[in-house]
Amino acid sequence: MSNDWLPSSRIFVITMCRNWMAYMTLDVRTTLGVPAEQFTALTTLFETAEALLQKSMDDAERTHVITVECQVAFMALKEKMRFFRDRYFKLPPLTEGDWAALGFRPRDTHPTPIPAPDGVPAVSLSYPGGPHALTAHLGPLAGTRELDPDSDYGYTLYVGIMPPGGATLEQAASEKHYLMKAPADGKGLRHLRFTRRQKEKLLY
């Protein structure tokens, strides 16, 4: 299940934002510390997105330009809504009833613990073609049990490049931090990225 609280439907985004603005009376905005200029900015983005959504749903008015403008307007509105939720909608001063009125799911006060992964990961490499390119294939080690899907969240990749015979001091101090000797473990390898994919392209 996605952790994103924003609705996927533009109509539902408009409905949620309209409810927010009705909920945020002057007294509520004062309690939450919402500056007048921020509320005005939210209102302006809402009105722009709502107007463009209406045009995009009207066959007589819909054009490619309107479609693009509508997309941009909703991106801006959702960004501002995320800002409001992160900056101003806090428990407390909001109550659980306020939280529900704003369209959010009740907070889970007893989350199910997710254990640390105890499967054995493995990586294999293939060569897709082209200079300095590799593809890393990530997954559980063959013959071991499958990773728990609840704790199999992703993979953190670390890399190291060792020239034949080991790097010189100058190479080791370069941007790529070439290895002077083969590592006995993962210590000293350079962090590359975190990924949730099972196939990741690498450049070296």
Tab-separated table of C-alpha atoms in Angstrom:
chain	number	residue	atom	x	y	z
A	1	MET	CA	0.000	0.000	0.000
A	2	SER	CA	1.309	3.445	-0.866
A	3	ASN	CA	2.243	5.755	1.997
A	4	ASP	CA	1.208	8.765	-0.087
A	5	TRP	CA	-1.778	10.457	1.519
A	6	LEU	CA	-2.692	12.586	-1.518
A	7	PRO	CA	-5.533	11.199	-3.656
A	8	SER	CA	-4.579	10.062	-7.138
A	9	SER	CA	-7.686	11.611	-8.711
A	10	ARG	CA	-7.527	15.331	-9.469
A	11	ILE	CA	-11.168	15.729	-8.513
A	12	PHE	CA	-10.439	14.236	-5.082
A	13	VAL	CA	-7.403	16.524	-4.710
A	14	ILE	CA	-9.666	19.506	-5.369
A	15	THR	CA	-12.236	18.172	-2.885
A	16	MET	CA	-9.580	17.680	-0.198
A	17	CYS	CA	-8.094	21.137	-0.701
A	18	ARG	CA	-11.538	22.757	-0.654
A	19	ASN	CA	-12.231	21.031	2.683
A	20	TRP	CA	-8.902	22.285	4.017
A	21	MET	CA	-9.720	25.890	3.167
A	22	ALA	CA	-13.174	25.625	4.720
A	23	TYR	CA	-11.661	24.082	7.847
A	24	MET	CA	-8.948	26.730	8.210
A	25	THR	CA	-10.935	29.610	9.582
A	26	LEU	CA	-8.997	32.634	10.824
A	27	ASP	CA	-9.011	31.260	14.382
A	28	VAL	CA	-7.746	27.870	13.220
A	29	ARG	CA	-5.023	29.451	11.082
A	30	THR	CA	-3.928	31.482	14.098
A	31	THR	CA	-3.763	28.360	16.265
A	32	LEU	CA	-1.794	26.442	13.638
A	33	GLY	CA	0.512	29.365	12.866
A	34	VAL	CA	-0.456	29.626	9.197
A	35	PRO	CA	0.680	33.004	7.775
A	36	ALA	CA	-1.880	34.910	5.731
A	37	GLU	CA	0.370	34.871	2.665
A	38	GLN	CA	0.643	31.076	2.760
A	39	PHE	CA	-3.117	30.644	2.964
A	40	THR	CA	-3.541	33.106	0.093
A	41	ALA	CA	-0.985	31.185	-1.964
A	42	LEU	CA	-2.843	27.918	-1.337
A	43	THR	CA	-6.146	29.536	-2.297
A	44	THR	CA	-4.696	30.947	-5.528
A	45	LEU	CA	-3.187	27.591	-6.544
A	46	PHE	CA	-6.479	25.874	-5.738
A	47	GLU	CA	-8.535	28.285	-7.833
A	48	THR	CA	-6.125	28.005	-10.776
A	49	ALA	CA	-6.106	24.196	-10.675
A	50	GLU	CA	-9.889	23.995	-10.323
A	51	ALA	CA	-10.476	26.333	-13.286
A	52	LEU	CA	-8.047	24.452	-15.524
A	53	LEU	CA	-9.536	21.116	-14.495
A	54	GLN	CA	-12.957	22.336	-15.605
A	55	LYS	CA	-11.532	23.413	-18.965
A	56	SER	CA	-9.676	20.129	-19.424
A	57	MET	CA	-12.957	18.242	-18.915
A	58	ASP	CA	-14.818	20.365	-21.463
A	59	ASP	CA	-14.397	19.044	-25.016
A	60	ALA	CA	-15.034	22.502	-26.441
A	61	GLU	CA	-12.254	24.144	-24.380
A	62	ARG	CA	-9.712	21.344	-23.990
A	63	THR	CA	-6.522	21.836	-25.984
A	64	HIS	CA	-2.990	20.511	-25.649
A	65	VAL	CA	-1.982	23.768	-23.967
A	66	ILE	CA	-4.832	23.473	-21.444
A	67	THR	CA	-3.856	19.864	-20.721
A	68	VAL	CA	-0.241	20.834	-20.004
A	69	GLU	CA	-1.242	23.878	-17.942
A	70	CYS	CA	-3.593	21.694	-15.909
A	71	GLN	CA	-0.825	19.206	-15.208
A	72	VAL	CA	1.548	21.969	-14.097
A	73	ALA	CA	-1.143	23.583	-11.935
A	74	PHE	CA	-1.852	20.350	-10.087
A	75	MET	CA	1.834	19.709	-9.523
A	76	ALA	CA	2.105	23.151	-7.904
A	77	LEU	CA	-1.067	22.654	-5.847
A	78	LYS	CA	0.020	19.253	-4.547
A	79	GLU	CA	3.451	20.598	-3.656
A	80	LYS	CA	1.817	23.363	-1.608
A	81	MET	CA	-0.540	20.865	0.043
A	82	ARG	CA	2.425	18.709	1.047
A	83	PHE	CA	4.052	21.841	2.478
A	84	PHE	CA	0.941	22.609	4.538
A	85	ARG	CA	0.672	19.089	5.893
A	86	ASP	CA	4.343	18.907	6.849
A	87	ARG	CA	4.588	22.425	8.258
A	88	TYR	CA	1.239	23.194	9.904
A	89	PHE	CA	-0.869	20.065	10.442
A	90	LYS	CA	0.557	18.670	13.670
A	91	LEU	CA	-0.875	16.448	16.402
A	92	PRO	CA	-1.224	18.409	18.699
A	93	PRO	CA	-2.563	21.110	18.396
A	94	LEU	CA	-4.791	19.148	15.999
A	95	THR	CA	-6.896	16.391	17.492
A	96	GLU	CA	-7.616	13.013	15.943
A	97	GLY	CA	-11.023	14.429	14.939
A	98	ASP	CA	-9.340	17.353	13.193
A	99	TRP	CA	-7.001	14.906	11.462
A	100	ALA	CA	-9.952	12.934	10.090
A	101	ALA	CA	-11.770	16.131	9.056
A	102	LEU	CA	-8.759	17.088	6.938
A	103	GLY	CA	-9.063	13.799	5.068
A	104	PHE	CA	-6.190	11.877	6.652
A	105	ARG	CA	-6.279	8.291	7.844
A	106	PRO	CA	-6.231	7.783	11.627
A	107	ARG	CA	-2.736	7.416	13.037
A	108	ASP	CA	-1.684	3.842	13.788
A	109	THR	CA	-0.631	3.929	17.436
A	110	HIS	CA	0.301	0.240	17.440
A	111	PRO	CA	2.251	-0.359	14.225
A	112	THR	CA	3.137	-3.919	13.330
A	113	PRO	CA	6.884	-4.386	13.835
A	114	ILE	CA	8.852	-5.215	10.692
A	115	PRO	CA	11.841	-7.439	11.381
A	116	ALA	CA	15.281	-6.801	9.957
A	117	PRO	CA	15.870	-8.815	6.780
A	118	ASP	CA	17.519	-12.141	7.564
A	119	GLY	CA	17.725	-13.605	4.052
A	120	VAL	CA	20.995	-13.760	2.153
A	121	PRO	CA	21.265	-11.243	-0.713
A	122	ALA	CA	23.336	-11.854	-3.813
A	123	VAL	CA	24.581	-9.739	-6.696
A	124	SER	CA	25.639	-10.804	-10.170
A	125	LEU	CA	26.972	-8.649	-12.990
A	126	SER	CA	26.305	-8.547	-16.704
A	127	TYR	CA	27.806	-6.405	-19.432
A	128	PRO	CA	25.123	-4.595	-21.478
A	129	GLY	CA	27.628	-3.181	-23.947
A	130	GLY	CA	29.390	0.122	-24.180
A	131	PRO	CA	32.481	1.295	-22.325
A	132	HIS	CA	32.469	1.527	-18.519
A	133	ALA	CA	28.988	0.006	-18.126
A	134	LEU	CA	27.755	-2.850	-15.945
A	135	THR	CA	24.342	-4.089	-14.863
A	136	ALA	CA	23.952	-5.367	-11.303
A	137	HIS	CA	21.293	-8.057	-10.760
A	138	LEU	CA	20.075	-8.094	-7.151
A	139	GLY	CA	18.067	-10.714	-5.293
A	140	PRO	CA	18.197	-13.543	-2.746
A	141	LEU	CA	21.090	-15.991	-2.936
A	142	ALA	CA	20.125	-19.136	-4.848
A	143	GLY	CA	19.293	-21.978	-2.500
A	144	THR	CA	18.369	-19.746	0.428
A	145	ARG	CA	14.860	-18.894	1.460
A	146	GLU	CA	13.127	-15.922	-0.123
A	147	LEU	CA	13.445	-12.591	1.644
A	148	ASP	CA	10.510	-11.485	3.800
A	149	PRO	CA	8.500	-9.138	1.519
A	150	ASP	CA	7.744	-6.857	4.486
A	151	SER	CA	11.426	-6.315	5.244
A	152	ASP	CA	12.792	-6.670	1.698
A	153	TYR	CA	12.651	-2.915	1.214
A	154	GLY	CA	15.601	-2.424	-1.106
A	155	TYR	CA	19.351	-2.586	-1.582
A	156	THR	CA	22.171	-0.193	-0.751
A	157	LEU	CA	24.937	-0.403	-3.336
A	158	TYR	CA	28.606	0.120	-2.519
A	159	VAL	CA	31.279	-0.019	-5.204
A	160	GLY	CA	35.024	-0.138	-5.523
A	161	ILE	CA	37.286	-0.202	-8.573
A	162	MET	CA	40.758	-1.704	-8.402
A	163	PRO	CA	43.132	-1.349	-11.359
A	164	PRO	CA	45.311	-4.380	-12.200
A	165	GLY	CA	47.849	-4.739	-9.398
A	166	GLY	CA	46.145	-2.101	-7.244
A	167	ALA	CA	45.889	1.673	-7.453
A	168	THR	CA	48.703	4.132	-6.956
A	169	LEU	CA	48.426	6.727	-4.200
A	170	GLU	CA	47.450	9.301	-6.820
A	171	GLN	CA	44.691	7.026	-8.186
A	172	ALA	CA	43.434	6.258	-4.681
A	173	ALA	CA	43.151	9.998	-3.956
A	174	SER	CA	41.264	10.696	-7.200
A	175	GLU	CA	37.546	11.321	-7.510
A	176	LYS	CA	36.810	7.626	-8.122
A	177	HIS	CA	38.871	6.482	-5.084
A	178	TYR	CA	40.434	3.505	-6.811
A	179	LEU	CA	41.330	0.619	-4.493
A	180	MET	CA	44.943	-0.131	-3.690
A	181	LYS	CA	44.115	-3.728	-2.736
A	182	ALA	CA	41.138	-6.052	-2.823
A	183	PRO	CA	38.917	-5.423	0.234
A	184	ALA	CA	38.351	-8.233	2.705
A	185	ASP	CA	34.877	-6.855	3.477
A	186	GLY	CA	32.649	-3.925	2.572
A	187	LYS	CA	34.553	-1.370	4.623
A	188	GLY	CA	36.170	1.286	2.509
A	189	LEU	CA	33.869	0.852	-0.468
A	190	ARG	CA	32.231	3.977	-1.833
A	191	HIS	CA	28.490	4.393	-1.315
A	192	LEU	CA	26.777	4.580	-4.687
A	193	ARG	CA	23.026	4.663	-4.196
A	194	PHE	CA	19.967	3.043	-2.656
A	195	THR	CA	17.634	1.224	-5.004
A	196	ARG	CA	14.446	-0.796	-4.878
A	197	ARG	CA	15.025	-2.243	-8.335
A	198	GLN	CA	16.378	-5.728	-8.889
A	199	LYS	CA	18.378	-4.611	-11.925
A	200	GLU	CA	20.535	-1.503	-11.690
A	201	LYS	CA	22.816	0.008	-14.334
A	202	LEU	CA	26.257	1.048	-13.113
A	203	LEU	CA	28.874	3.271	-14.729
A	204	TYR	CA	32.495	3.074	-13.707
